[in-house]
Coordinates of C-alpha atoms and ligand atoms in Angstrom, one line a residue:
X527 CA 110.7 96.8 102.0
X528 CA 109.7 99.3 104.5
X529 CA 106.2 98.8 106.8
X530 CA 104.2 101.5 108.2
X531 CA 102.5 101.3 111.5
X532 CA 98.9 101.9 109.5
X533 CA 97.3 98.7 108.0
X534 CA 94.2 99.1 105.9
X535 CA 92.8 95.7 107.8
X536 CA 92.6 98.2 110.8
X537 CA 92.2 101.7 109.9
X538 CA 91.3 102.1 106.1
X539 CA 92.6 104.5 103.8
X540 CA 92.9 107.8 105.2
X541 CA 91.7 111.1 103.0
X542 CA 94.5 114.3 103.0
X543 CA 92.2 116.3 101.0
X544 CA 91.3 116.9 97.8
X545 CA 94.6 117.4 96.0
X546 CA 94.9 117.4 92.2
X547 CA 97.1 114.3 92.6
X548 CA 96.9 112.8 89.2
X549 CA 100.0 113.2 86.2
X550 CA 101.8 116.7 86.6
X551 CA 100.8 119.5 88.6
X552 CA 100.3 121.5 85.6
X553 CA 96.4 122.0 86.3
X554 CA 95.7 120.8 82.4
X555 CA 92.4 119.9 81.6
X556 CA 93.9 116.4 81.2
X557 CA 94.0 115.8 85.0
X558 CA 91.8 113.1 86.7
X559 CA 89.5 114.4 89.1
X560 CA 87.1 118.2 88.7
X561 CA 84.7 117.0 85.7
X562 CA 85.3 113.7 84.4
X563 CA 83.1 111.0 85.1
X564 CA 85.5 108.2 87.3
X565 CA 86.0 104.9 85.2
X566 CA 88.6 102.7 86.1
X567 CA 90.2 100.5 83.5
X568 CA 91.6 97.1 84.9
X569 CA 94.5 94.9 82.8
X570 CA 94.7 91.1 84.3
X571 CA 97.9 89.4 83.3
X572 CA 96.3 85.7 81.9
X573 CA 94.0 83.1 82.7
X574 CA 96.2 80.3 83.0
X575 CA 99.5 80.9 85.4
X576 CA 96.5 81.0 88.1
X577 CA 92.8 80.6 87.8
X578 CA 93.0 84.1 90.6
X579 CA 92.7 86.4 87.8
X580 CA 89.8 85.7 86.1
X581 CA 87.9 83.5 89.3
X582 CA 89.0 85.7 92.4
X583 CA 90.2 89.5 91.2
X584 CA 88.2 89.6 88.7
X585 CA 84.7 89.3 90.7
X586 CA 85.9 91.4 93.9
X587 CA 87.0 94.4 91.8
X588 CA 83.8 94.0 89.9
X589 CA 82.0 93.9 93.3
X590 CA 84.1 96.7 94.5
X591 CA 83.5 99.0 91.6
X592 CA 79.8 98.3 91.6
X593 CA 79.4 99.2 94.9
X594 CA 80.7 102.2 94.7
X595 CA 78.9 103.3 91.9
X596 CA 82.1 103.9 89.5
X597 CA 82.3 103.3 85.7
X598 CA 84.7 99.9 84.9
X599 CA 86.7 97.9 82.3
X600 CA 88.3 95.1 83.3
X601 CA 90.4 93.1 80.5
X602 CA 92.7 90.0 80.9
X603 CA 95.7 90.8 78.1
X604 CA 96.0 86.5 78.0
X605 CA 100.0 86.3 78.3
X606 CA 100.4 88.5 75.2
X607 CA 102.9 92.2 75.8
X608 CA 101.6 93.3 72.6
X609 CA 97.5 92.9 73.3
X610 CA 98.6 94.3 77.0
X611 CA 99.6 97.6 75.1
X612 CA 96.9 97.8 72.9
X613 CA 94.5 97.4 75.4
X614 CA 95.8 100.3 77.7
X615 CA 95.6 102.6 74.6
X616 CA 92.1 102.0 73.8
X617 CA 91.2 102.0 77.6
X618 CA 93.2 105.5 77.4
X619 CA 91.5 107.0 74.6
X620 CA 88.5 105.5 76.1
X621 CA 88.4 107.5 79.0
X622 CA 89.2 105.8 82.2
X623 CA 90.1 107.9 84.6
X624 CA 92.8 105.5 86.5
X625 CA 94.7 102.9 85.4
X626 CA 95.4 99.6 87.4
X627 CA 97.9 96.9 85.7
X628 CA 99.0 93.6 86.5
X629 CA 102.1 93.8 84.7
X630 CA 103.7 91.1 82.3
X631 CA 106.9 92.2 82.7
X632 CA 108.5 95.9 83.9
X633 CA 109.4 97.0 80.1
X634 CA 105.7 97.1 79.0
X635 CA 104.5 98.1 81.9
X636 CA 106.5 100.6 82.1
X637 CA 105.7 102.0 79.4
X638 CA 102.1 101.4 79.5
X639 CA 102.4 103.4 82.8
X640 CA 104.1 106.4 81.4
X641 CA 101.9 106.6 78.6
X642 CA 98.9 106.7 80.8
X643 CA 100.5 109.5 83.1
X644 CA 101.3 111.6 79.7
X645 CA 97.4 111.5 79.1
X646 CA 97.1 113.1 82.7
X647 CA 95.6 108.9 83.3
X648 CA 96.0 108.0 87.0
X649 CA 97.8 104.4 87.6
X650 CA 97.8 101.4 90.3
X651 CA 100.7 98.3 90.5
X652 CA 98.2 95.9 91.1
X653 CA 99.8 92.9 92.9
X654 CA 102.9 93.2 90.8
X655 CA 105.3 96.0 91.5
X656 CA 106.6 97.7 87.9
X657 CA 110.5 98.4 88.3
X658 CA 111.3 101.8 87.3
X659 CA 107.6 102.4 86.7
X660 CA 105.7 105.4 87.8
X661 CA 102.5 104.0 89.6
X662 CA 100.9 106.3 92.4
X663 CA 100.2 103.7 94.4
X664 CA 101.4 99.3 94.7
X665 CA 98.6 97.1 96.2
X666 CA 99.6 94.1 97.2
X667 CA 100.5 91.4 99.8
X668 CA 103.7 91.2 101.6
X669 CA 105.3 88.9 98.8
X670 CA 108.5 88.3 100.9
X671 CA 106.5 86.9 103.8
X672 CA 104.4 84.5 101.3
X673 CA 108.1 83.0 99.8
X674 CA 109.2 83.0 104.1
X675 CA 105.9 80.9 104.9
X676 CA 106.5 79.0 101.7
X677 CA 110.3 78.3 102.9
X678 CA 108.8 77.4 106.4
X679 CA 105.7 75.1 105.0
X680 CA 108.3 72.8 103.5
X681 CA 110.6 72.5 106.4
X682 CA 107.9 71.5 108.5
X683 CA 106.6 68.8 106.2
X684 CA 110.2 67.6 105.7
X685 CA 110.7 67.3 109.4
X686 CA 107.4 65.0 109.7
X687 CA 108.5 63.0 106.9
X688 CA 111.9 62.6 109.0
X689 CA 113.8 63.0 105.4
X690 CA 117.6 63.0 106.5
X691 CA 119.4 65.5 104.0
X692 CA 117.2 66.3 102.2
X693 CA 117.7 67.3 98.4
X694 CA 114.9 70.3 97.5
X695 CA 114.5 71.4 94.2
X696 CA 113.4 75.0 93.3
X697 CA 110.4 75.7 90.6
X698 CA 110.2 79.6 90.9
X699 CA 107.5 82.1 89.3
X700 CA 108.5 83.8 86.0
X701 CA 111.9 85.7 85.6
X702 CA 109.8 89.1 84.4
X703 CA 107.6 89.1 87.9
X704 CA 109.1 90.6 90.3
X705 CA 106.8 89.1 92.7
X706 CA 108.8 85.8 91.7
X707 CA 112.2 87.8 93.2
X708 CA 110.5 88.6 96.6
X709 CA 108.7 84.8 96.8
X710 CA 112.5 83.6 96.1
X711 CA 113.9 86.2 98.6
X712 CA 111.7 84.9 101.4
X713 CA 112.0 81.2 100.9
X714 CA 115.6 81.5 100.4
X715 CA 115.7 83.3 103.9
X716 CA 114.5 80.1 105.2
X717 CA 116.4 77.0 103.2
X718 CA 119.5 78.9 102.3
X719 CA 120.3 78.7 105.9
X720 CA 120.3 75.2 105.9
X721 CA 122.0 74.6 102.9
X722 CA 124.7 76.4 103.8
X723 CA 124.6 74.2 106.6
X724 CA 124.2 70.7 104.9
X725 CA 121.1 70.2 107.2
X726 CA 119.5 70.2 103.5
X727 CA 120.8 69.9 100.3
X728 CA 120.1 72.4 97.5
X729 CA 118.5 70.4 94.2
X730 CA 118.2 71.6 90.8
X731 CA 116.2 75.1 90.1
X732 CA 114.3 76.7 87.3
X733 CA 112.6 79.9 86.8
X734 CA 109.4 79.1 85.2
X735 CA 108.7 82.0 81.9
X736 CA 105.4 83.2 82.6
X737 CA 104.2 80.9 85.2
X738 CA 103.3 78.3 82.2
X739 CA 102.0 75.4 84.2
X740 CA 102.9 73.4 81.0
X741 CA 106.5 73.9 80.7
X742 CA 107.1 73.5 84.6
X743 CA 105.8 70.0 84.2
X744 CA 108.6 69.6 81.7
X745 CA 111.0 71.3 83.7
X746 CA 110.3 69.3 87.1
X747 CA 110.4 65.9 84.6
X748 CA 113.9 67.2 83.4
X749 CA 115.0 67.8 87.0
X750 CA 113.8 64.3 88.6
X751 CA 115.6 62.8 85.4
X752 CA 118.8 64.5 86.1
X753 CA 118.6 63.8 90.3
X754 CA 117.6 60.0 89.0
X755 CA 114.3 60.2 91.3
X756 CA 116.5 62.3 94.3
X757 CA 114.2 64.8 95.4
X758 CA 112.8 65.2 98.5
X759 CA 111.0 68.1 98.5
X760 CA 110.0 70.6 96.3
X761 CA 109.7 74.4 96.4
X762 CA 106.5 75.3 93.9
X763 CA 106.2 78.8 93.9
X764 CA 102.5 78.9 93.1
X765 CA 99.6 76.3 93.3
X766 CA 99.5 75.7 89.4
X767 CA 103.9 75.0 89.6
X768 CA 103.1 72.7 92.5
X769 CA 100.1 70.6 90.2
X770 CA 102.5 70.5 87.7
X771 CA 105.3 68.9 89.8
X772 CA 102.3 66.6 91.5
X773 CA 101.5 65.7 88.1
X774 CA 104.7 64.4 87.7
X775 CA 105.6 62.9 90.7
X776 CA 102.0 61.1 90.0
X777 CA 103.5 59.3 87.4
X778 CA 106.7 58.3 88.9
X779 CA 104.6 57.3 92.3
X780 CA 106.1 59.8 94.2
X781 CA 102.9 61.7 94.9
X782 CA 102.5 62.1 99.0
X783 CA 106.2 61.2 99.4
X784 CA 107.7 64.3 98.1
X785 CA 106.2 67.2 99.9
X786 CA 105.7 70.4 97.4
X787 CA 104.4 73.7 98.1
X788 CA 102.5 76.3 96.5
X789 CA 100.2 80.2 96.8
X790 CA 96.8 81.4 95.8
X791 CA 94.6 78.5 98.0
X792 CA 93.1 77.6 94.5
X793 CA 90.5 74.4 94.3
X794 CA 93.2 72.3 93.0
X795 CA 95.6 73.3 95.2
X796 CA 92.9 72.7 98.4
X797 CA 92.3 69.4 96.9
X798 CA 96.0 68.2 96.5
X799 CA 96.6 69.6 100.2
X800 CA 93.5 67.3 101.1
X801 CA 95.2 64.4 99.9
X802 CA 98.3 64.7 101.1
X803 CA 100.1 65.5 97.9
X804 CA 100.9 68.8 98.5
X805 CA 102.8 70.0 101.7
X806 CA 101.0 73.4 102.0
X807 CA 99.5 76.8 99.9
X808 CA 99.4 80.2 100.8
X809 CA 96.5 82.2 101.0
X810 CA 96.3 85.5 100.4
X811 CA 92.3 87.2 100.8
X812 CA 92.4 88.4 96.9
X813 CA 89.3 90.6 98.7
X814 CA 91.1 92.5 100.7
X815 CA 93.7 93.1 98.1
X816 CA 90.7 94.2 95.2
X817 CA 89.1 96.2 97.9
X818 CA 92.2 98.4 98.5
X819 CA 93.2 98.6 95.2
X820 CA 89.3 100.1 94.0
X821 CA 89.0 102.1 96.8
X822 CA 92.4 104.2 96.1
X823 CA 91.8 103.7 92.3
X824 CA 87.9 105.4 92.9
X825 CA 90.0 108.5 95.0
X826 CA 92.9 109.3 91.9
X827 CA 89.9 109.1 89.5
X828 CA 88.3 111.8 91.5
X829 CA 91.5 113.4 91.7
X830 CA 92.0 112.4 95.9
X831 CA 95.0 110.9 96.8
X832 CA 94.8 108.9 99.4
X833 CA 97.5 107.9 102.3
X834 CA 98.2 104.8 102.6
X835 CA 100.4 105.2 105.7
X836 CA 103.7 103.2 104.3
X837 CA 105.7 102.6 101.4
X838 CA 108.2 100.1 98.7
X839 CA 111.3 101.0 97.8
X840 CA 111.1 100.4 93.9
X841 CA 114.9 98.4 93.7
X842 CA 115.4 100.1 90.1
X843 CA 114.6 104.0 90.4
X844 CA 115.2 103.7 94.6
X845 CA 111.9 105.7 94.4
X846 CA 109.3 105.3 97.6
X847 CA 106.1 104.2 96.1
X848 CA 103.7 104.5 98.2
X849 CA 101.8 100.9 98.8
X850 CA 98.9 98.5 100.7
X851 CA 100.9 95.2 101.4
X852 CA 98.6 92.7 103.2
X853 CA 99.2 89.6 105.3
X854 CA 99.3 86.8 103.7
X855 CA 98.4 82.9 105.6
X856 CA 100.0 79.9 105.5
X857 CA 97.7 76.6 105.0
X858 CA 98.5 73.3 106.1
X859 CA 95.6 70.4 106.1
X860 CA 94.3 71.8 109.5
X861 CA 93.4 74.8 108.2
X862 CA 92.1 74.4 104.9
X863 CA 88.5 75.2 106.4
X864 CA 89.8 78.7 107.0
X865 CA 90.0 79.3 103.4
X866 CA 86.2 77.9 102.7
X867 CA 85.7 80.2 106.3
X868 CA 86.5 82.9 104.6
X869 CA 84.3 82.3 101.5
X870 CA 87.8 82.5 99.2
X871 CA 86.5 79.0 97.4
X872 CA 82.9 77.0 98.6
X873 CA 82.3 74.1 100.0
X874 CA 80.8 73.2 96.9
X875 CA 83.6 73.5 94.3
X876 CA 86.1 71.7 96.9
X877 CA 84.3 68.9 98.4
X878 CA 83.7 66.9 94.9
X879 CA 82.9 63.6 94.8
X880 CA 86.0 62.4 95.4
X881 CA 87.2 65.0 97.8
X882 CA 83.7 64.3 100.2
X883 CA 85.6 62.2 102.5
X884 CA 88.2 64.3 103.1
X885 CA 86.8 67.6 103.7
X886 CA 84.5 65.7 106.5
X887 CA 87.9 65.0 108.1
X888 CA 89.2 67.8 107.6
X889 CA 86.4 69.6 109.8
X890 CA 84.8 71.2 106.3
X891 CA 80.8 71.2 106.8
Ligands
BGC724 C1 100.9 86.4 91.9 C2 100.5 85.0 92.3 C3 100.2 84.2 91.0 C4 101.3 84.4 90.0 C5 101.0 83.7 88.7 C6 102.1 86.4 90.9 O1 102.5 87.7 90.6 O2 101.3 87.2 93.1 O3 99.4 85.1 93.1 O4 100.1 82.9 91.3 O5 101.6 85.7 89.8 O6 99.9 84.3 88.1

């Protein structure tokens, strides 16, 4: 992954000009930009692998595209490849003018993508990079750097525990997301180290399909079964994994023992930080990330194409795709005010009943 010295935090996207930049060069009367009206069509992935979609993407592209004044559809294909498809091809023949996809796996996507392009359609990689796709541009965050603070959240709360040796298991995102690789990549960067080492010892590990929440409770069951209760620490690659191993660990009264992380800063995930039963979450300012993405999705539907000042090597086609990767933060306890700060989640959806106390102590007002 290569980064450029220009971050959109600091100096925003910069204009080259008014370039026909959408689909081929061929000047058709296809391309984005001269007389069409700009819409941009928006696919979410589900509503269930994280409550982000639908609660945090959802409303800042909304906010984003409303603010500018542009023309939007945004649709949540709910885990299903086929209703994915079928919704870029009525979005297609319903005129958007740039495409943005959260991809369920690189084969539809990829296809979804070129079919787009063919219809002189402008496309984003929202979040999730498509491998051997042919987006314009990949907004996201720097996903290696969530899985390094991920690798980095655990070791610290292993070290308080004082755990000798110990045994971490491994519930990683789904095997079609590439993000999923990269999280794996950076935690690994971290832990592998020290297994290699026997400073830690490496546990069992499962890819979870499509993030279901569900079937990493069953997993994480499987693998505490087969350990007979030896785990020490477990590597949840996003909040809704890390509930589903708390969950578990819950009913074995393990909960606040074994340390489990997690990503996204969701409610629940705030909440099981507050109590101590989870080790740690990353969060990642979904605004930021929606604000990018509309802002380059509002120039290729007016036929602009923006610079974005650096770049990700797709790993399939070795292609440059030109790409916003933000910096994502890790949360401990401390810091879980930083989240509410930053008007991600509210005071009022965190600090239930039961949570009052602890969001008093942990400086939330
Ligand atoms: C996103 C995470 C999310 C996960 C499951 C990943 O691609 O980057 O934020 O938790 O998908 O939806």
């Amino acid at each position: 992954m290569r980064r450029g010295i220009l971050t959109i935090a600091t100096v925003g996207l910069l204009v080259t000009g008014g370039v026909a930049a959408c689909g081929d060069d061929s000047g058709s009367d296809n391309d984005a930009g001269s007389d069409k009206k700009p819409k941009i069509g928006v696919i979410l992935p589900d509503s269930k692998s994280s409550g982000r979609w639908e609660n945090a993407d959802r409303k800042f592209l909304e906010a984003a595209f409303k603010a500018a004044g542009v023309d939007y559809d945004i649709q949540n294909a709910q885990d299903d490849k086929n209703q994915f498809q079928t919704l870029a091809d009525q979005m297609i023949t319903g005129g958007v003018t740039a495409l943005m996809i959260v991809n369920l796996d690189s084969g539809t996507g990829k296809a979804v993508l070129e079919r787009a392009k063919s219809q002189g359609v402008a496309t984003i990689d929202y979040d999730r990079l498509t491998l051997g796709g042919s987006a314009e541009y990949y907004v996201s965050f720097d996903n290696e750097v969530v899985g390094k603070l991920q690798g980095e959240g655990l070791t610290k709360c292993l070290t308080d525990k004082g755990v000798q040796k110990p045994v971490v298991a491994y519930l990683n995102g789904s095997p079609t997301d590439n993000n999923a690789t990269l999280f794996k990549n950076g935690y690994d960067s971290v832990l592998k180290p020290k297994f290699d080492s026997g400073e830690y010892v490496k546990g069992p590990e499962q890819s979870v399909p499509a993030w279901d929440n569900a079937q990493g409770a069953t997993l994480f069951e499987q693998m505490l079964t087969q350990t007979g209760g030896k785990i020490d620490g477990v590597l949840a690659a996003n909040d809704g994994l890390g509930n589903a191993a708390i969950s578990v660990l819950k009913k074995n009264k393990l909960n606040g023992k074994v340390p489990v992380t997690g990503q996204d800063a969701d409610v629940q995930g705030l909440q099981n930080i507050l109590a101590g039963d989870q080790c740690m979450t990353v969060y990642k300012a979904i605004k930021q990330e929606a604000d990018a993405a509309a802002e380059l999705a509002i120039g290729l539907a007016k036929g602009e194409r923006k610079e974005t000042g650096q770049t990700v090597k797709d790993p399939e086609s070795g292609r440059d795709v030109p790409s916003v990767l933000l910096t994502p933060k890790l949360i401990f306890k401390e810091n879980v005010k930083d989240v509410v700060a930053d008007g991600f989640v509210t005071k009022e959806a965190l600090c239930t009943a039961e949570y009052t106390k602890l969001c008093a102590e942990a400086g939330i007002s």
